[in-house]
Amino acid sequence: MANLTLKVTVIGGLSDYGITYRLQKNGQLIQAKKYLESFEKTFTDLNGKYSLYVYGSGPATNEKKVIIRLVFNDSEIDLIERLSSDNPLEETTYEISGDYYFITI
Amino acid sequence: MKKLIVALCLLLSSNIFCQEKDTLNKIDESVKNEAKKIISNEVTDKRSANWQDVIANYFQLALKDIGGEKRKFELKTTLFNIKAKANKDLWTDYNYEKEKFSRNFQIEAGLSLNDNNRINAFTYGFGWSYNGRDRSINILVNSKSAAIYKNYKDDLINAQEAYYYYLEKINDSEWEEKIKEVQAIKDKYKSNENEIKMIPLREFPVDFRRFLSEKYENYSENFIKQNKSDIEAIGRKPYFFIGVNNSLNDKSKILDNYKIQAVFLKGIKSQNIKMEIDFRNTYKIYDSIQTITYKRKEFSSQLGLNISILKKDEKSLIEFKPSFEFKRIFSSLMDDERNNQFLANADLRVRILKNLWIPLILKYDIKNNNLFGFLNISFNAIKDK
């Protein structure tokens, strides 16, 4: 069973619409949560094919920046890089989104 | 006094004050360059001029009394901006939220030049505000528009997932390109402005559209209306400021001349016109015209209504503020001047560039039938991390 940590850092004020993650497995929603500020979330016991969507907004300021980073705690997960957003992803736009596809090996 | 000026210049990291010493031309050049730099950057420009005058969320640089006898340069910033220069981690949201006092503690410094373009006065001041309108803190996360945004994103992600597995199921030879195409459309609509642009249905490939719900087409229109309304509600929240500033010259001592000011602003909900109540009270002591030996002490109370009379795309272009003012002079009355004065004022502000306003202020002495006029130019600079 594999583990994966999602780290989201919000810079330049508070996220206007919050930051939400949605973890899907084989097209089905497994977990979803909205955070009002920077957060770190570890997904454990992963087994199979997953999609992870991160979306929301940065602060309504000129200094807005959101950093989305996935940390793989072991080598048992393969991030499908050709389909996924950058890791780490630095978003300086107001609306932010990161789409990640991965599979446990 | 010179040491104090230098110290505050360093504190504010202002190139303008420190580099330019003698000539007005040099200062003008510096200000122009700064203005070009500022205007070239994106700034939030939906605030009214009335609001910007009071709040120094950004470094504010102003030229006052252009063409008059006293040429004056002012710089305003917050304690937070100074602290954040030393510690950039303060910009991270959980630290930023804790810096409530420093974000709302305003510091200002200014120089006045005489006819020979020599510094003849230095002003500095401090102030604190309660800011219900600060969009960096007052967020939309629990607003009605947030609920529409959630439904829109859920709909879009569900469609993405269904599309992804559909392409896989039918062994589509171009499945990877098709997924990337949808992602590219999503990226294209991410805006650097402080707004969310929902993707119109027509932008998606035909075979993707059928995975979106029937409600999808309505999200954008509903969201734009609700988002505008939610932001306007924040813009009408109360704002209170209290501050003191002091003016020094070669012949004066600390606290010889000072001003205490309290400002209260509160927006009024209206269908088309942006309006706000503006209530200001000021007590000041300064050199009388005849001699600096006698100080002029005066209190004024002003109640007005700031109206955005012309706007385009939510940007206020021309603002008008009629107000009534009561002024009480406690000492150093001029000839034929009365202790108590009632004035009818009219401020007209015209936006000539993204963040550059020209205000024309008219004051009419109701009892003595006297009319006075003043012209200022001011602009706001973006925050410097």
Short mmCIF file of C-alpha atoms in Angstrom, two decimals:
data_model
loop_
_atom_site.label_atom_id
_atom_site.label_comp_id
_atom_site.label_asym_id
_atom_site.label_seq_id
_atom_site.Cartn_x
_atom_site.Cartn_y
_atom_site.Cartn_z
CA MET A 1 0.00 0.00 0.00
CA ALA A 2 1.38 3.38 -1.04
CA ASN A 3 1.23 6.81 0.57
CA LEU A 4 1.11 10.25 -0.98
CA THR A 5 1.23 13.71 0.63
CA LEU A 6 -0.35 16.78 -0.93
CA LYS A 7 1.09 20.12 0.24
CA VAL A 8 -0.59 23.38 -0.69
CA THR A 9 0.91 26.76 0.30
CA VAL A 10 -0.99 30.01 -0.18
CA ILE A 11 1.00 33.27 -0.37
CA GLY A 12 -0.06 36.93 -0.52
CA GLY A 13 -3.20 36.84 1.65
CA LEU A 14 -6.00 34.33 2.21
CA SER A 15 -7.33 32.15 -0.58
CA ASP A 16 -10.49 33.86 -1.81
CA TYR A 17 -12.51 30.72 -2.58
CA GLY A 18 -10.45 28.25 -0.55
CA ILE A 19 -8.55 25.27 -1.98
CA THR A 20 -10.31 21.96 -2.63
CA TYR A 21 -8.90 18.55 -3.42
CA ARG A 22 -10.81 15.66 -4.98
CA LEU A 23 -9.32 12.18 -5.00
CA GLN A 24 -10.95 9.78 -7.48
CA LYS A 25 -10.32 6.08 -7.99
CA ASN A 26 -11.40 4.43 -11.22
CA GLY A 27 -13.70 7.38 -11.88
CA GLN A 28 -15.36 7.24 -8.45
CA LEU A 29 -15.01 9.97 -5.80
CA ILE A 30 -13.02 8.70 -2.80
CA GLN A 31 -12.33 11.87 -0.79
CA ALA A 32 -12.91 15.60 -1.20
CA LYS A 33 -12.30 18.51 1.15
CA LYS A 34 -12.12 22.28 1.01
CA TYR A 35 -9.49 24.15 3.04
CA LEU A 36 -9.51 27.83 3.90
CA GLU A 37 -5.74 28.13 4.12
CA SER A 38 -2.46 26.29 3.39
CA PHE A 39 -2.65 22.60 4.23
CA GLU A 40 -0.93 19.26 4.10
CA LYS A 41 -2.88 16.07 3.49
CA THR A 42 -1.52 12.52 3.42
CA PHE A 43 -3.39 9.81 1.54
CA THR A 44 -2.58 6.35 2.82
CA ASP A 45 -3.21 2.80 1.67
CA LEU A 46 -3.39 3.72 -1.98
CA ASN A 47 -3.84 0.81 -4.32
CA GLY A 48 -4.85 1.15 -7.95
CA LYS A 49 -5.42 3.95 -10.42
CA TYR A 50 -6.18 7.46 -9.14
CA SER A 51 -6.92 10.99 -10.25
CA LEU A 52 -6.24 13.91 -7.91
CA TYR A 53 -7.76 17.29 -8.72
CA VAL A 54 -6.77 20.43 -6.80
CA TYR A 55 -8.71 23.62 -7.48
CA GLY A 56 -9.79 26.92 -5.95
CA SER A 57 -8.36 30.41 -5.95
CA GLY A 58 -5.37 32.32 -4.69
CA PRO A 59 -5.78 35.55 -2.70
CA ALA A 60 -7.47 38.54 -4.35
CA THR A 61 -4.22 40.50 -4.24
CA ASN A 62 -1.38 41.37 -6.59
CA GLU A 63 0.98 39.16 -4.57
CA LYS A 64 -1.09 36.01 -5.05
CA LYS A 65 0.76 32.73 -5.39
CA VAL A 66 -0.23 29.13 -4.65
CA ILE A 67 2.27 26.27 -4.61
CA ILE A 68 0.93 22.73 -5.08
CA ARG A 69 3.36 19.93 -4.34
CA LEU A 70 2.96 16.15 -4.30
CA VAL A 71 5.42 14.20 -2.12
CA PHE A 72 5.72 10.48 -2.75
CA ASN A 73 6.73 8.75 0.45
CA ASP A 74 7.91 5.68 -1.41
CA SER A 75 8.62 4.55 -4.93
CA GLU A 76 5.45 2.51 -5.28
CA ILE A 77 3.55 5.23 -7.10
CA ASP A 78 4.00 6.23 -10.71
CA LEU A 79 2.82 9.76 -11.55
CA ILE A 80 1.75 9.84 -15.19
CA GLU A 81 3.74 12.99 -15.93
CA ARG A 82 2.72 13.40 -19.56
CA LEU A 83 -0.90 13.91 -18.47
CA SER A 84 -0.39 15.57 -15.08
CA SER A 85 0.26 19.18 -14.12
CA ASP A 86 3.78 20.17 -13.02
CA ASN A 87 5.05 18.97 -9.65
CA PRO A 88 5.60 21.28 -7.86
CA LEU A 89 3.18 23.68 -9.51
CA GLU A 90 3.45 27.43 -8.84
CA GLU A 91 0.23 29.21 -9.72
CA THR A 92 0.25 33.02 -9.85
CA THR A 93 -3.14 33.21 -11.52
CA TYR A 94 -6.25 33.94 -9.44
CA GLU A 95 -7.96 30.65 -10.23
CA ILE A 96 -5.72 27.67 -9.60
CA SER A 97 -5.98 24.05 -10.71
CA GLY A 98 -3.75 21.01 -10.77
CA ASP A 99 -4.75 17.69 -12.34
CA TYR A 100 -2.70 14.63 -11.39
CA TYR A 101 -3.00 11.04 -12.58
CA PHE A 102 -1.09 8.26 -10.87
CA ILE A 103 -1.07 4.50 -10.38
CA THR A 104 0.38 2.29 -7.68
CA ILE A 105 2.97 -0.14 -8.96
CA MET B 1 16.13 66.81 12.22
CA LYS B 2 18.34 65.79 9.28
CA LYS B 3 19.30 62.58 11.10
CA LEU B 4 15.64 61.80 11.63
CA ILE B 5 14.93 62.32 7.94
CA VAL B 6 17.76 60.02 6.90
CA ALA B 7 16.69 57.34 9.40
CA LEU B 8 13.13 57.32 8.16
CA CYS B 9 14.28 57.30 4.55
CA LEU B 10 16.28 54.17 5.23
CA LEU B 11 13.42 52.62 7.16
CA LEU B 12 11.04 53.05 4.28
CA SER B 13 13.61 51.90 1.71
CA SER B 14 12.54 54.74 -0.48
CA ASN B 15 14.91 55.39 -3.33
CA ILE B 16 13.06 58.53 -4.15
CA PHE B 17 13.64 60.38 -0.91
CA CYS B 18 17.20 59.24 -0.42
CA GLN B 19 18.58 59.67 -3.90
CA GLU B 20 17.16 63.01 -4.81
CA LYS B 21 18.29 65.98 -2.82
CA ASP B 22 18.51 69.23 -4.64
CA THR B 23 16.52 69.76 -7.73
CA LEU B 24 12.86 69.41 -8.42
CA ASN B 25 13.70 68.20 -11.92
CA LYS B 26 15.58 65.22 -10.55
CA ILE B 27 12.71 64.36 -8.25
CA ASP B 28 10.23 64.72 -11.07
CA GLU B 29 12.29 62.30 -13.18
CA SER B 30 12.44 59.78 -10.36
CA VAL B 31 8.71 60.02 -9.78
CA LYS B 32 8.03 59.55 -13.50
CA ASN B 33 10.20 56.44 -13.64
CA GLU B 34 8.52 55.04 -10.57
CA ALA B 35 5.13 55.78 -12.09
CA LYS B 36 6.05 53.96 -15.32
CA LYS B 37 7.15 50.93 -13.33
CA ILE B 38 4.01 50.96 -11.24
CA ILE B 39 1.57 51.51 -14.05
CA SER B 40 3.13 48.74 -16.09
CA ASN B 41 2.25 46.27 -13.37
CA GLU B 42 -1.22 44.97 -12.79
CA VAL B 43 -2.93 46.59 -9.84
CA THR B 44 -6.36 46.18 -8.40
CA ASP B 45 -8.12 49.20 -9.74
CA LYS B 46 -11.71 48.83 -8.70
CA ARG B 47 -11.26 50.86 -5.53
CA SER B 48 -12.55 54.38 -5.42
CA ALA B 49 -10.21 57.36 -5.14
CA ASN B 50 -11.85 58.28 -1.85
CA TRP B 51 -10.92 54.87 -0.48
CA GLN B 52 -7.35 55.05 -1.78
CA ASP B 53 -6.70 58.39 -0.18
CA VAL B 54 -7.20 56.94 3.26
CA ILE B 55 -5.79 53.46 2.93
CA ALA B 56 -2.16 52.72 2.23
CA ASN B 57 -2.44 49.06 1.39
CA TYR B 58 0.14 49.88 -1.22
CA PHE B 59 3.06 52.17 -1.01
CA GLN B 60 1.50 55.45 -1.87
CA LEU B 61 3.46 58.26 -3.38
CA ALA B 62 1.81 61.61 -3.91
CA LEU B 63 2.67 65.01 -5.30
CA LYS B 64 0.63 67.73 -3.65
CA ASP B 65 -0.10 71.36 -4.38
CA ILE B 66 1.46 71.16 -7.83
CA GLY B 67 2.09 74.67 -9.09
CA GLY B 68 1.56 76.11 -5.62
CA GLU B 69 4.09 77.56 -3.25
CA LYS B 70 4.55 74.35 -1.26
CA ARG B 71 5.72 71.46 -3.42
CA LYS B 72 5.24 68.37 -1.35
CA PHE B 73 6.14 64.69 -1.73
CA GLU B 74 4.57 62.02 0.44
CA LEU B 75 5.16 58.31 0.90
CA LYS B 76 2.76 56.04 2.77
CA THR B 77 3.21 52.41 3.68
CA THR B 78 2.24 49.93 6.37
CA LEU B 79 4.27 48.37 9.16
CA PHE B 80 3.57 45.01 7.52
CA ASN B 81 5.28 46.03 4.28
CA ILE B 82 8.39 46.99 6.21
CA LYS B 83 8.39 43.76 8.28
CA ALA B 84 7.76 41.63 5.19
CA LYS B 85 10.85 43.06 3.52
CA ALA B 86 12.91 41.36 6.22
CA ASN B 87 10.79 38.22 6.50
CA LYS B 88 9.06 37.07 3.30
CA ASP B 89 7.38 34.19 5.17
CA LEU B 90 4.96 36.76 6.54
CA TRP B 91 3.24 36.64 3.14
CA THR B 92 2.21 33.01 3.72
CA ASP B 93 -1.48 32.98 4.61
CA TYR B 94 -1.31 31.67 8.19
CA ASN B 95 1.38 34.24 9.08
CA TYR B 96 -0.31 36.99 7.08
CA GLU B 97 -3.56 36.52 8.98
CA LYS B 98 -1.79 36.89 12.34
CA GLU B 99 -0.21 40.22 11.32
CA LYS B 100 -3.48 42.04 11.90
CA PHE B 101 -1.98 45.03 13.67
CA SER B 102 0.98 45.57 11.35
CA ARG B 103 -1.18 45.23 8.24
CA ASN B 104 -3.38 48.01 9.52
CA PHE B 105 -0.70 50.22 11.01
CA GLN B 106 0.14 52.95 8.55
CA ILE B 107 3.34 54.97 8.44
CA GLU B 108 3.88 58.05 6.33
CA ALA B 109 6.70 60.47 5.63
CA GLY B 110 6.91 63.52 3.41
CA LEU B 111 9.11 66.37 2.28
CA SER B 112 8.23 69.92 1.28
CA LEU B 113 10.45 72.00 -0.97
CA ASN B 114 10.83 75.77 -1.05
CA ASP B 115 11.21 78.02 -4.10
CA ASN B 116 14.89 77.09 -4.33
CA ASN B 117 13.96 73.41 -4.33
CA ARG B 118 15.56 72.93 -0.92
CA ILE B 119 13.91 70.82 1.77
CA ASN B 120 12.14 73.17 4.13
CA ALA B 121 9.85 70.81 6.03
CA PHE B 122 9.58 67.15 6.91
CA THR B 123 6.35 65.44 7.91
CA TYR B 124 5.79 62.02 9.42
CA GLY B 125 2.82 60.23 10.87
CA PHE B 126 1.26 57.04 12.16
CA GLY B 127 -2.23 55.65 11.99
CA TRP B 128 -4.30 52.56 12.62
CA SER B 129 -7.34 51.32 10.79
CA TYR B 130 -10.16 48.87 11.16
CA ASN B 131 -10.52 47.65 7.59
CA GLY B 132 -13.61 45.63 6.80
CA ARG B 133 -12.88 45.94 3.07
CA ASP B 134 -9.42 44.41 2.86
CA ARG B 135 -9.88 41.75 0.14
CA SER B 136 -6.72 39.95 1.18
CA ILE B 137 -8.52 38.92 4.39
CA ASN B 138 -12.24 39.38 3.69
CA ILE B 139 -12.73 36.44 1.38
CA LEU B 140 -15.58 34.85 -0.60
CA VAL B 141 -15.12 31.30 0.65
CA ASN B 142 -18.56 31.10 2.29
CA SER B 143 -20.39 33.32 -0.19
CA LYS B 144 -23.22 32.33 -2.54
CA SER B 145 -20.86 32.61 -5.49
CA ALA B 146 -18.58 30.02 -3.81
CA ALA B 147 -21.48 27.53 -3.91
CA ILE B 148 -21.95 28.14 -7.65
CA TYR B 149 -18.21 27.78 -8.21
CA LYS B 150 -18.20 24.43 -6.36
CA ASN B 151 -21.07 23.07 -8.50
CA TYR B 152 -19.29 24.24 -11.66
CA LYS B 153 -16.00 22.56 -10.70
CA ASP B 154 -17.71 19.34 -9.60
CA ASP B 155 -19.56 19.22 -12.91
CA LEU B 156 -16.36 19.81 -14.87
CA ILE B 157 -14.30 17.26 -12.95
CA ASN B 158 -17.02 14.61 -13.19
CA ALA B 159 -17.10 15.18 -16.95
CA GLN B 160 -13.29 14.97 -17.14
CA GLU B 161 -13.30 11.66 -15.25
CA ALA B 162 -16.11 10.20 -17.35
CA TYR B 163 -14.40 11.35 -20.56
CA TYR B 164 -11.06 9.91 -19.44
CA TYR B 165 -12.53 6.46 -18.75
CA TYR B 166 -14.70 6.56 -21.84
CA LEU B 167 -11.65 7.14 -24.08
CA GLU B 168 -9.83 4.35 -22.30
CA LYS B 169 -12.78 1.99 -22.65
CA ILE B 170 -13.14 2.48 -26.39
CA ASN B 171 -9.34 2.31 -26.85
CA ASP B 172 -9.27 5.68 -28.57
CA SER B 173 -5.95 6.00 -30.36
CA GLU B 174 -5.84 9.75 -29.65
CA TRP B 175 -6.94 9.59 -26.01
CA GLU B 176 -3.84 11.29 -24.67
CA GLU B 177 -4.10 14.25 -27.07
CA LYS B 178 -7.79 14.60 -26.27
CA ILE B 179 -7.19 14.77 -22.51
CA LYS B 180 -4.41 17.32 -23.03
CA GLU B 181 -6.75 19.39 -25.20
CA VAL B 182 -9.27 19.67 -22.36
CA GLN B 183 -6.51 20.60 -19.91
CA ALA B 184 -5.20 23.27 -22.29
CA ILE B 185 -8.69 24.83 -22.45
CA LYS B 186 -8.81 24.90 -18.64
CA ASP B 187 -5.39 26.58 -18.46
CA LYS B 188 -6.37 29.15 -21.08
CA TYR B 189 -9.22 30.38 -18.92
CA LYS B 190 -7.17 30.87 -15.75
CA SER B 191 -6.93 34.59 -15.32
CA ASN B 192 -4.36 36.71 -13.53
CA GLU B 193 -7.04 39.24 -12.62
CA ASN B 194 -8.87 38.76 -9.35
CA GLU B 195 -11.73 36.91 -11.00
CA ILE B 196 -12.74 33.46 -12.16
CA LYS B 197 -13.60 33.01 -15.82
CA MET B 198 -15.84 30.00 -16.34
CA ILE B 199 -15.30 28.09 -19.56
CA PRO B 200 -18.16 28.43 -22.05
CA LEU B 201 -19.61 25.14 -23.28
CA ARG B 202 -18.73 25.96 -26.91
CA GLU B 203 -15.00 25.94 -26.06
CA PHE B 204 -14.96 22.18 -25.38
CA PRO B 205 -14.68 19.48 -28.07
CA VAL B 206 -18.07 18.14 -29.14
CA ASP B 207 -17.48 14.65 -27.78
CA PHE B 208 -16.56 16.11 -24.36
CA ARG B 209 -19.66 18.32 -24.04
CA ARG B 210 -22.04 15.38 -23.63
CA PHE B 211 -20.39 14.50 -20.32
CA LEU B 212 -21.28 17.89 -18.83
CA SER B 213 -24.61 18.36 -17.07
CA GLU B 214 -27.53 20.34 -18.50
CA LYS B 215 -26.94 23.01 -15.86
CA TYR B 216 -23.43 23.71 -17.12
CA GLU B 217 -24.41 26.47 -19.52
CA ASN B 218 -26.02 28.55 -16.76
CA TYR B 219 -23.15 28.51 -14.29
CA SER B 220 -21.22 31.36 -15.90
CA GLU B 221 -24.06 33.89 -16.01
CA ASN B 222 -25.21 33.08 -12.48
CA PHE B 223 -21.68 33.18 -11.14
CA ILE B 224 -20.80 36.56 -12.70
CA LYS B 225 -23.91 38.19 -11.18
CA GLN B 226 -23.43 36.62 -7.76
CA ASN B 227 -19.68 37.22 -7.65
CA LYS B 228 -20.17 40.92 -8.44
CA SER B 229 -22.79 41.21 -5.73
CA ASP B 230 -20.60 39.41 -3.15
CA ILE B 231 -17.59 41.64 -3.90
CA GLU B 232 -19.70 44.80 -3.74
CA ALA B 233 -21.01 43.74 -0.33
CA ILE B 234 -17.42 43.58 0.97
CA GLY B 235 -16.68 46.97 -0.60
CA ARG B 236 -19.50 48.54 1.40
CA LYS B 237 -18.21 47.33 4.75
CA PRO B 238 -17.13 49.95 7.30
CA TYR B 239 -13.69 51.40 7.36
CA PHE B 240 -12.31 53.41 10.28
CA PHE B 241 -8.98 55.16 10.52
CA ILE B 242 -7.38 57.23 13.27
CA GLY B 243 -3.96 58.77 12.94
CA VAL B 244 -1.62 61.54 13.88
CA ASN B 245 1.01 63.30 11.85
CA ASN B 246 3.59 65.91 12.65
CA SER B 247 5.41 68.55 10.65
CA LEU B 248 8.95 69.70 11.36
CA ASN B 249 11.05 72.51 9.95
CA ASP B 250 14.32 74.18 10.95
CA LYS B 251 12.58 76.48 13.39
CA SER B 252 10.06 74.14 14.96
CA LYS B 253 10.22 71.49 17.65
CA ILE B 254 8.66 68.05 17.80
CA LEU B 255 4.91 68.29 18.39
CA ASP B 256 4.88 72.01 17.59
CA ASN B 257 2.74 71.26 14.57
CA TYR B 258 0.57 68.18 14.39
CA LYS B 259 -2.73 66.83 13.11
CA ILE B 260 -5.04 64.17 14.53
CA GLN B 261 -7.55 62.75 12.12
CA ALA B 262 -10.36 60.21 12.36
CA VAL B 263 -12.13 58.94 9.22
CA PHE B 264 -15.18 56.71 8.93
CA LEU B 265 -16.39 55.34 5.59
CA LYS B 266 -19.44 53.16 4.99
CA GLY B 267 -20.84 52.13 1.63
CA ILE B 268 -24.51 52.38 0.76
CA LYS B 269 -26.23 49.65 -1.19
CA SER B 270 -27.70 50.97 -4.42
CA GLN B 271 -28.61 49.42 -7.75
CA ASN B 272 -26.38 51.32 -10.16
CA ILE B 273 -24.50 54.08 -8.37
CA LYS B 274 -21.62 53.43 -6.01
CA MET B 275 -21.94 55.66 -2.94
CA GLU B 276 -20.40 55.87 0.48
CA ILE B 277 -20.81 57.98 3.59
CA ASP B 278 -17.64 59.85 4.43
CA PHE B 279 -17.27 61.30 7.93
CA ARG B 280 -14.01 62.99 8.94
CA ASN B 281 -12.91 64.84 12.06
CA THR B 282 -9.62 66.68 12.30
CA TYR B 283 -7.82 68.63 14.99
CA LYS B 284 -4.63 70.40 13.98
CA ILE B 285 -2.06 72.82 15.29
CA TYR B 286 0.19 74.63 12.84
CA ASP B 287 2.11 77.87 12.30
CA SER B 288 -0.12 80.86 11.74
CA ILE B 289 0.46 82.88 8.58
CA GLN B 290 1.73 85.94 10.49
CA THR B 291 4.33 84.24 12.70
CA ILE B 292 5.35 80.82 13.93
CA THR B 293 5.30 82.13 17.50
CA TYR B 294 1.53 81.89 17.48
CA LYS B 295 0.05 78.57 16.63
CA ARG B 296 -3.20 78.24 14.82
CA LYS B 297 -5.43 75.60 16.36
CA GLU B 298 -8.47 74.36 14.53
CA PHE B 299 -11.00 71.57 14.57
CA SER B 300 -13.03 70.55 11.58
CA SER B 301 -15.79 68.02 11.10
CA GLN B 302 -16.86 67.02 7.60
CA LEU B 303 -19.77 64.85 6.53
CA GLY B 304 -20.09 63.96 2.85
CA LEU B 305 -21.33 61.46 0.35
CA ASN B 306 -18.84 60.11 -2.20
CA ILE B 307 -20.56 59.21 -5.47
CA SER B 308 -19.08 57.40 -8.43
CA ILE B 309 -20.77 59.31 -11.22
CA LEU B 310 -19.05 57.63 -14.15
CA LYS B 311 -17.71 54.09 -14.29
CA LYS B 312 -16.70 51.60 -16.93
CA ASP B 313 -16.41 47.84 -16.33
CA GLU B 314 -16.72 48.39 -12.57
CA LYS B 315 -13.87 50.89 -12.66
CA SER B 316 -14.75 54.24 -11.23
CA LEU B 317 -13.71 57.01 -13.67
CA ILE B 318 -15.17 60.17 -12.16
CA GLU B 319 -16.17 60.66 -8.55
CA PHE B 320 -17.96 63.54 -6.90
CA LYS B 321 -18.15 64.21 -3.18
CA PRO B 322 -20.44 66.96 -1.91
CA SER B 323 -19.96 67.62 1.79
CA PHE B 324 -20.66 70.02 4.61
CA GLU B 325 -17.91 71.09 6.93
CA PHE B 326 -17.91 72.79 10.29
CA LYS B 327 -14.67 74.47 11.29
CA ARG B 328 -13.80 75.90 14.68
CA ILE B 329 -10.69 78.11 15.00
CA PHE B 330 -9.41 78.18 18.56
CA SER B 331 -6.49 80.58 18.13
CA SER B 332 -4.61 82.87 15.67
CA LEU B 333 -7.62 84.08 13.79
CA MET B 334 -6.86 86.03 10.64
CA ASP B 335 -8.37 89.44 9.96
CA ASP B 336 -12.09 89.23 9.27
CA GLU B 337 -12.05 85.53 10.05
CA ARG B 338 -14.72 83.98 12.23
CA ASN B 339 -14.25 81.38 14.97
CA ASN B 340 -16.97 79.18 13.59
CA GLN B 341 -17.18 78.52 9.86
CA PHE B 342 -19.66 76.55 7.80
CA LEU B 343 -18.41 75.38 4.41
CA ALA B 344 -20.07 73.65 1.49
CA ASN B 345 -17.47 71.54 -0.31
CA ALA B 346 -17.31 69.73 -3.63
CA ASP B 347 -14.50 67.28 -4.50
CA LEU B 348 -14.29 66.13 -8.09
CA ARG B 349 -11.82 63.34 -8.93
CA VAL B 350 -11.02 62.20 -12.44
CA ARG B 351 -9.13 58.99 -13.19
CA ILE B 352 -6.69 59.68 -16.03
CA LEU B 353 -4.68 56.45 -15.84
CA LYS B 354 -5.19 53.04 -14.26
CA ASN B 355 -4.20 54.28 -10.82
CA LEU B 356 -3.71 58.00 -11.32
CA TRP B 357 -6.31 60.49 -10.17
CA ILE B 358 -6.61 64.26 -10.41
CA PRO B 359 -8.80 65.67 -7.66
CA LEU B 360 -10.20 69.21 -7.80
CA ILE B 361 -11.45 70.43 -4.43
CA LEU B 362 -13.78 73.41 -4.12
CA LYS B 363 -14.72 74.96 -0.77
CA TYR B 364 -17.42 77.57 -0.39
CA ASP B 365 -17.70 79.65 2.76
CA ILE B 366 -21.45 79.90 3.14
CA LYS B 367 -21.48 82.96 5.38
CA ASN B 368 -18.78 85.06 3.68
CA ASN B 369 -19.45 83.98 0.09
CA ASN B 370 -15.81 82.99 -0.47
CA LEU B 371 -14.77 80.26 -2.91
CA PHE B 372 -11.46 78.36 -2.67
CA GLY B 373 -9.99 75.75 -5.01
CA PHE B 374 -7.16 73.21 -4.75
CA LEU B 375 -5.59 70.77 -7.25
CA ASN B 376 -3.68 67.62 -6.31
CA ILE B 377 -2.22 64.69 -8.24
CA SER B 378 -1.73 61.31 -6.60
CA PHE B 379 -1.14 57.70 -7.52
CA ASN B 380 -0.76 54.43 -5.67
CA ALA B 381 2.14 52.05 -6.08
CA ILE B 382 1.94 48.28 -5.79
CA LYS B 383 3.21 46.49 -2.73
CA ASP B 384 6.84 45.63 -2.82
CA LYS B 385 7.62 42.24 -1.30
#
